[in-house]
mmCIF file of C-alpha atoms in Angstrom:
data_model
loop_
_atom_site.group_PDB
_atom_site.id
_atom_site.type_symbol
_atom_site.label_atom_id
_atom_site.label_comp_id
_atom_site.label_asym_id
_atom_site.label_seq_id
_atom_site.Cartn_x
_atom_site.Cartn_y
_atom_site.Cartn_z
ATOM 1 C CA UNK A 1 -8.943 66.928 127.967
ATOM 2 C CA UNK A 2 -7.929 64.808 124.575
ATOM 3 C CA UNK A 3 -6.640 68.096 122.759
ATOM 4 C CA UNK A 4 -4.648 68.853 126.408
ATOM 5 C CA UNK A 5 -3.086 65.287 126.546
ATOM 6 C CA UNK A 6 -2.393 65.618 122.864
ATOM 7 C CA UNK A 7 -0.902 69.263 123.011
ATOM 8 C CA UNK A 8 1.331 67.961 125.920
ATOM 9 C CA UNK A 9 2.557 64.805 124.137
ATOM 10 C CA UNK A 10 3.403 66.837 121.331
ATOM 11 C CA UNK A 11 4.992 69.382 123.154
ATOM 12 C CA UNK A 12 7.311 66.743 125.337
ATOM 13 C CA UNK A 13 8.316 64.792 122.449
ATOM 14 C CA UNK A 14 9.171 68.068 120.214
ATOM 15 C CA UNK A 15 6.599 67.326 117.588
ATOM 16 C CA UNK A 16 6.922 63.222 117.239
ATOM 17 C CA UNK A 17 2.914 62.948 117.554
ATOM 18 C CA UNK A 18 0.876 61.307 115.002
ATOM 19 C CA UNK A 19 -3.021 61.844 115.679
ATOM 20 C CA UNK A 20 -4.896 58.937 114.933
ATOM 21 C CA UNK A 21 -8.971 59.188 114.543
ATOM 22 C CA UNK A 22 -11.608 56.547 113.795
ATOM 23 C CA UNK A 23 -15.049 56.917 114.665
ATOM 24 C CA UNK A 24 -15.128 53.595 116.411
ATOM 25 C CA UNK A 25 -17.969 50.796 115.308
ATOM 26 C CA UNK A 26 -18.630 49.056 118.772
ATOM 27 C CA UNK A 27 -22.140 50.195 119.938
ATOM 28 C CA UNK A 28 -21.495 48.702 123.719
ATOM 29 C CA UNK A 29 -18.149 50.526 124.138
ATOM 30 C CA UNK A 30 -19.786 53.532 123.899
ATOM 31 C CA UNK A 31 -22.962 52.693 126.192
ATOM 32 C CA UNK A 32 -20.520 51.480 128.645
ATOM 33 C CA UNK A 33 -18.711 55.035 128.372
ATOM 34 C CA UNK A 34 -22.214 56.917 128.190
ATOM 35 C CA UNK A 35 -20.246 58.695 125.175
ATOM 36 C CA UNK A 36 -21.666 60.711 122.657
ATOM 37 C CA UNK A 37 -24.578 58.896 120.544
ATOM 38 C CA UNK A 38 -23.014 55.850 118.716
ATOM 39 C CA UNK A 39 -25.721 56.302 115.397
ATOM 40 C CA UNK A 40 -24.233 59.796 115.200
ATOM 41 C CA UNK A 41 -20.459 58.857 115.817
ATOM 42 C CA UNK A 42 -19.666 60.752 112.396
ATOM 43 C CA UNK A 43 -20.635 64.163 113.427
ATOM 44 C CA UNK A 44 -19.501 63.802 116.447
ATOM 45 C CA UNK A 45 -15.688 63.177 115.502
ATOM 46 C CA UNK A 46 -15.821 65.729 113.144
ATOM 47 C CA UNK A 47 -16.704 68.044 115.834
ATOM 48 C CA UNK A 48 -14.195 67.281 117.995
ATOM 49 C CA UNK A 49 -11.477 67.132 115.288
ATOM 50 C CA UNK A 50 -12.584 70.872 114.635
ATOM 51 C CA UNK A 51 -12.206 72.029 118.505
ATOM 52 C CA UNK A 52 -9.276 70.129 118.969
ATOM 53 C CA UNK A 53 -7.975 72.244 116.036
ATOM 54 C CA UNK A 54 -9.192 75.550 117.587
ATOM 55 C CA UNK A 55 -7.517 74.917 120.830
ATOM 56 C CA UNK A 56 -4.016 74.031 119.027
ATOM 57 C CA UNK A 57 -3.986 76.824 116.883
ATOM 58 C CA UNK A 58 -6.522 79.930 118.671
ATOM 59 C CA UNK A 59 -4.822 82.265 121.125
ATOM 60 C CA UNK A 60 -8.238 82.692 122.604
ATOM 61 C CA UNK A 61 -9.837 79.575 121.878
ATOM 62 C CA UNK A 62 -13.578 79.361 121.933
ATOM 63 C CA UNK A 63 -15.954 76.453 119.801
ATOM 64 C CA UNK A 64 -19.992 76.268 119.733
ATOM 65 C CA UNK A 65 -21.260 72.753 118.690
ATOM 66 C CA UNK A 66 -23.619 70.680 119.123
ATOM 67 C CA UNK A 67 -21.802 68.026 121.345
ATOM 68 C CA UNK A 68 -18.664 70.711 122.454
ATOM 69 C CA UNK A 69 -19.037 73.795 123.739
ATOM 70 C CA UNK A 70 -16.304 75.803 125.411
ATOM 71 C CA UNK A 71 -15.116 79.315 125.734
ATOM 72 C CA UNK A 72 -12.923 82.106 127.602
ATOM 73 C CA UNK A 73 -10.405 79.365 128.697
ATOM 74 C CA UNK A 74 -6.470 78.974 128.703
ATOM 75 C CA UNK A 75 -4.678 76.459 126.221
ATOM 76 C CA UNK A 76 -0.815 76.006 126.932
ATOM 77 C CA UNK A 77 1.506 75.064 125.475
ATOM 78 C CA UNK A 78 0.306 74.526 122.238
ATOM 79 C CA UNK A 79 1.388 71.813 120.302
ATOM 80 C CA UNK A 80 4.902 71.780 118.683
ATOM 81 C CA UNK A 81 3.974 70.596 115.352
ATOM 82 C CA UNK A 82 1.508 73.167 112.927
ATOM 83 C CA UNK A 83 -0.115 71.428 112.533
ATOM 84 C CA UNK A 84 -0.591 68.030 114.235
ATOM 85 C CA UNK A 85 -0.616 65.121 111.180
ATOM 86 C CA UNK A 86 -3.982 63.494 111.151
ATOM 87 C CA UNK A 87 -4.489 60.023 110.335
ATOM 88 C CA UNK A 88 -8.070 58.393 109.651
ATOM 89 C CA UNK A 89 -8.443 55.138 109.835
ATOM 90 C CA UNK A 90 -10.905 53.041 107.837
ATOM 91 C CA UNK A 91 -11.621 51.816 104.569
ATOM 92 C CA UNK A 92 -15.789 52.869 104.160
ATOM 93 C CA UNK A 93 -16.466 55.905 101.835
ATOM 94 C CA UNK A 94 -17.349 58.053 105.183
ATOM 95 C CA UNK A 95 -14.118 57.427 106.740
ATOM 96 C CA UNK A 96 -11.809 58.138 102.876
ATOM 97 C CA UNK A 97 -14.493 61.284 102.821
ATOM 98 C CA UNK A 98 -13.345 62.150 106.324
ATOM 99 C CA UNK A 99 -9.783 61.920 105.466
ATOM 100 C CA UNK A 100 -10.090 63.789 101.819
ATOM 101 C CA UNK A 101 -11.371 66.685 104.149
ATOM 102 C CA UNK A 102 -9.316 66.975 107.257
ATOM 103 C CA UNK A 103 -6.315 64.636 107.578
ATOM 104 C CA UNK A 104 -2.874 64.708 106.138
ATOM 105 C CA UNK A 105 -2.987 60.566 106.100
ATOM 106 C CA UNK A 106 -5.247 57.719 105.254
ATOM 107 C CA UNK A 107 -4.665 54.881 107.578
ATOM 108 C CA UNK A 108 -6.780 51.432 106.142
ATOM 109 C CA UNK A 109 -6.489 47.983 107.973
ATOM 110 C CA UNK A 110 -5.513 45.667 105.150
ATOM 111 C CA UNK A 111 -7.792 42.536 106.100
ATOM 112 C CA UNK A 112 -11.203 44.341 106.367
ATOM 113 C CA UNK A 113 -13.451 41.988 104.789
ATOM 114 C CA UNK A 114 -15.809 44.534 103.429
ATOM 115 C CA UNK A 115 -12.845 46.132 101.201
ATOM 116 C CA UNK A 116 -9.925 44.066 101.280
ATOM 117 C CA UNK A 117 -6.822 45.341 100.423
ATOM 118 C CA UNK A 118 -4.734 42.052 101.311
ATOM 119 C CA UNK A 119 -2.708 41.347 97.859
ATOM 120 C CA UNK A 120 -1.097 43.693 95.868
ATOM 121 C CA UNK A 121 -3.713 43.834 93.351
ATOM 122 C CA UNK A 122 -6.444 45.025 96.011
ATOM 123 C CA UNK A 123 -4.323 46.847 97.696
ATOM 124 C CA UNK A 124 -3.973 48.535 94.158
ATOM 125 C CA UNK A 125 -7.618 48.926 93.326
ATOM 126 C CA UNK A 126 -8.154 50.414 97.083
ATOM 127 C CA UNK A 127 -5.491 53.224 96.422
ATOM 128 C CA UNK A 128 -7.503 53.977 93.313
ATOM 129 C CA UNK A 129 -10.936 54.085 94.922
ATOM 130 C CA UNK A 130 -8.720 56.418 97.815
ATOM 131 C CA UNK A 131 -7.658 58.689 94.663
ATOM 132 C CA UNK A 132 -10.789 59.182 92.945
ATOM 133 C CA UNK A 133 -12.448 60.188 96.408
ATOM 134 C CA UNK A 134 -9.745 62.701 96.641
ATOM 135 C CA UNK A 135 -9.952 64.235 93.246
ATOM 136 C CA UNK A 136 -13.726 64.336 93.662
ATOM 137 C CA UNK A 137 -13.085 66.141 96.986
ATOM 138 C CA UNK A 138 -10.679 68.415 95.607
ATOM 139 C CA UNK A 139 -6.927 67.263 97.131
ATOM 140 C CA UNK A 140 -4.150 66.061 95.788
ATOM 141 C CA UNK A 141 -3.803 62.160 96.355
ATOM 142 C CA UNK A 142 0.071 62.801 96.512
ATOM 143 C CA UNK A 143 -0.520 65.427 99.664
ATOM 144 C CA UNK A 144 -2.242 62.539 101.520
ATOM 145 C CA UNK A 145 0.223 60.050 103.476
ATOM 146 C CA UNK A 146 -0.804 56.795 102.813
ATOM 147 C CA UNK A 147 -0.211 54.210 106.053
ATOM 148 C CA UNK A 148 -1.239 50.377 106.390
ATOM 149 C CA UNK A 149 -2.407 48.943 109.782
ATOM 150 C CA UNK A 150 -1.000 45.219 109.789
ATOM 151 C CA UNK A 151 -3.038 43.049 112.750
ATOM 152 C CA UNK A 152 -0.381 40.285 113.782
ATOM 153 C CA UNK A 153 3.309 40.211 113.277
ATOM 154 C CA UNK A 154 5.852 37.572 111.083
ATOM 155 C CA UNK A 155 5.165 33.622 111.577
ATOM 156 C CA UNK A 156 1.790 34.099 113.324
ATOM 157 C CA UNK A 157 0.292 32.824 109.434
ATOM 158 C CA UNK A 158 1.978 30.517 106.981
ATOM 159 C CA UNK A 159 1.862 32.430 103.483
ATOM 160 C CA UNK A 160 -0.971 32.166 101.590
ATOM 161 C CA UNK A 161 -2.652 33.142 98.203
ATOM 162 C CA UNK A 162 -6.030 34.600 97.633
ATOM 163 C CA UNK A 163 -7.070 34.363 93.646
ATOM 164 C CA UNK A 164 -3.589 32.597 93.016
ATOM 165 C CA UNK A 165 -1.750 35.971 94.436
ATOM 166 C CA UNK A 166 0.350 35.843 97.764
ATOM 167 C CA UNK A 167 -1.428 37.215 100.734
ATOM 168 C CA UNK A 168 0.650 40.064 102.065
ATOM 169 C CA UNK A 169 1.894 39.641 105.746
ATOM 170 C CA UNK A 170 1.556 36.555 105.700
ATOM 171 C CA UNK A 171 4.403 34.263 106.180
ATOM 172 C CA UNK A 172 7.976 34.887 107.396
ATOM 173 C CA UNK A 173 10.562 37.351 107.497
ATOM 174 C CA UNK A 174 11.646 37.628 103.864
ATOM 175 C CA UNK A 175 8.319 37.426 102.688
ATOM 176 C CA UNK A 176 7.756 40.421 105.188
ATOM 177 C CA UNK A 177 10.333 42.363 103.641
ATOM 178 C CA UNK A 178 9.598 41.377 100.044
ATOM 179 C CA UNK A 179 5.682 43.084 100.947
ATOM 180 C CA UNK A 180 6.827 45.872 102.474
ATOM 181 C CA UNK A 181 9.088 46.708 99.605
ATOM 182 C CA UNK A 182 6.270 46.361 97.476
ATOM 183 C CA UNK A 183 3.900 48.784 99.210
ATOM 184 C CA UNK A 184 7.023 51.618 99.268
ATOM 185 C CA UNK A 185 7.190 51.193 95.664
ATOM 186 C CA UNK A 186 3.771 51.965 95.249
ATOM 187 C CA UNK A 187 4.163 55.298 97.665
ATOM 188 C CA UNK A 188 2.719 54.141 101.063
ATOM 189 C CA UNK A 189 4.844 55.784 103.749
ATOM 190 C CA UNK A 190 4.566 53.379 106.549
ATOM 191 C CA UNK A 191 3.580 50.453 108.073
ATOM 192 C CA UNK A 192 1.766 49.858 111.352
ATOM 193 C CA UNK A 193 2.302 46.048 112.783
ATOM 194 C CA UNK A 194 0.652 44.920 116.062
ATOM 195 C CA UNK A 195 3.276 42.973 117.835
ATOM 196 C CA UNK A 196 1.374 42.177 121.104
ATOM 197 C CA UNK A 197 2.005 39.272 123.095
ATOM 198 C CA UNK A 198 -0.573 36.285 123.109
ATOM 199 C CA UNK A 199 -0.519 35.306 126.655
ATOM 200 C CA UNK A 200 -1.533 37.582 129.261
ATOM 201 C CA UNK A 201 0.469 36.430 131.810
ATOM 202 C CA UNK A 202 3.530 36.527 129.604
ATOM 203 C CA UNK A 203 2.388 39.890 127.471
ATOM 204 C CA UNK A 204 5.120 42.015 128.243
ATOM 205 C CA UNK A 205 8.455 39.617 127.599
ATOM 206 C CA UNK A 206 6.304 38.221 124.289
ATOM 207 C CA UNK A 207 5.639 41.840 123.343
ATOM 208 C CA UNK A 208 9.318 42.345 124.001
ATOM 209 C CA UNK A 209 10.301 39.308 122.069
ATOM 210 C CA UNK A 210 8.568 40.004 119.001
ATOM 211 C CA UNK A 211 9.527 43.916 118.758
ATOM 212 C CA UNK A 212 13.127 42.581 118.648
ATOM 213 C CA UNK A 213 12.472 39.567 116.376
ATOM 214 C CA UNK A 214 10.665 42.314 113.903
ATOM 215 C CA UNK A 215 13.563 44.727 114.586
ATOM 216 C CA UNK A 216 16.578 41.747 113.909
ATOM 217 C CA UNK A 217 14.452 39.950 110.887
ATOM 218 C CA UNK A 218 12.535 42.791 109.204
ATOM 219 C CA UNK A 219 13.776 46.538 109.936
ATOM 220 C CA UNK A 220 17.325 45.424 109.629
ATOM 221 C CA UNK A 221 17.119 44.087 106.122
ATOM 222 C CA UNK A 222 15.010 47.340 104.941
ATOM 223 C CA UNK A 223 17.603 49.771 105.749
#
């Protein structure tokens, strides 16, 4: 059903899709899911990254795993894009490892406490850690997009400095451009920023709000 609703996406908007895969770290989403084991999480997203792969590409698709199982079935229309562009997100060595060996992007979340990549001087030392796992795994660095998930949009944090260094995304709208230009410089290829609303009984005209406050304050002076 994922690869289907994938395929189809991909298919409608003639090859705009970006898959995104993380192996998730919250043990009671998946009990409350009954998903696949949560201690095993790893395996299993490899295995469905390689059947969603064999349905996209086989004309007679068929896959024997341990968690997916399928043969003798029908997969139309297969997906515009040949492939599909695979981002993984996270920052441990697993999830760099998982990239390294099936994605065409790496797709961190700057403020992860456990490997920080905040200032441009982490943010620095993480790309290196990212390149040395991709030599070791035999890729090119420069074949793997680089993308940075950014949790709240401009003005939700005053600027700040961490070691005497300014703490990317955090203040306003120049200082938003001023990071951003940074990070292009040093070859990441896009940025992801949450812009959801805060109340939940005004979500959608905040939501609205912000996209064109980014869009007026932000995009427009990057172009």
């Amino acid at each position: 059903l994922t690869a289907k609703l994938l395929s189809t996406i991909d298919h409608l908007s003639k090859g705009r899709l970006t898959m995104g895969i993380g192996v998730g770290w919250c043990r009671e989403e998946f009990e409350a899911i009954a998903a696949a084991p949560f201690d095993d999480r790893g395996h299993v997203t490899d295995e469905w990254m390689a059947a969603c792969t064999e349905l996209f590409t086989a004309s007679e698709p068929k896959f024997a795993g341990k968690y997916v199982n399928f043969d003798d079935v029908v997969f139309e229309p297969k997906p515009t894009q040949k492939p599909i562009p695979i981002w993984v997100g996270g920052e441990s060595a697993p999830a760099i490892r998982r990239t390294v060996r099936y994605a065409h992007g790496w797709y961190p979340v700057g403020t992860n406490p456990q490997h920080p990549m905040n200032t441009l001087s982490r943010f620095k030392k993480g790309m290196e850690r990212f390149r040395g796992f991709a030599e070791k795994g035999g890729r090119d660095p420069k074949e793997i997009a680089i993308a940075l998930r950014v949790l709240a949009g401009p003005g939700n944090k005053p600027r700040g400095t961490i070691d005497g260094e300014p703490e990317m995304f955090t203040g306003g709208d120049a200082d938003w451009v001023g990071d951003i230009k940074a990070l292009e410089d040093l070859g990441v290829q896009a940025v992801d920023v949450r812009l959801f609303g805060r109340s939940r009984d005004e979500i959608l005209p905040q939501t609205l709000d912000a996209m064109r406050r980014f869009k007026d304050g932000v995009l427009d002076k990057l172009s």
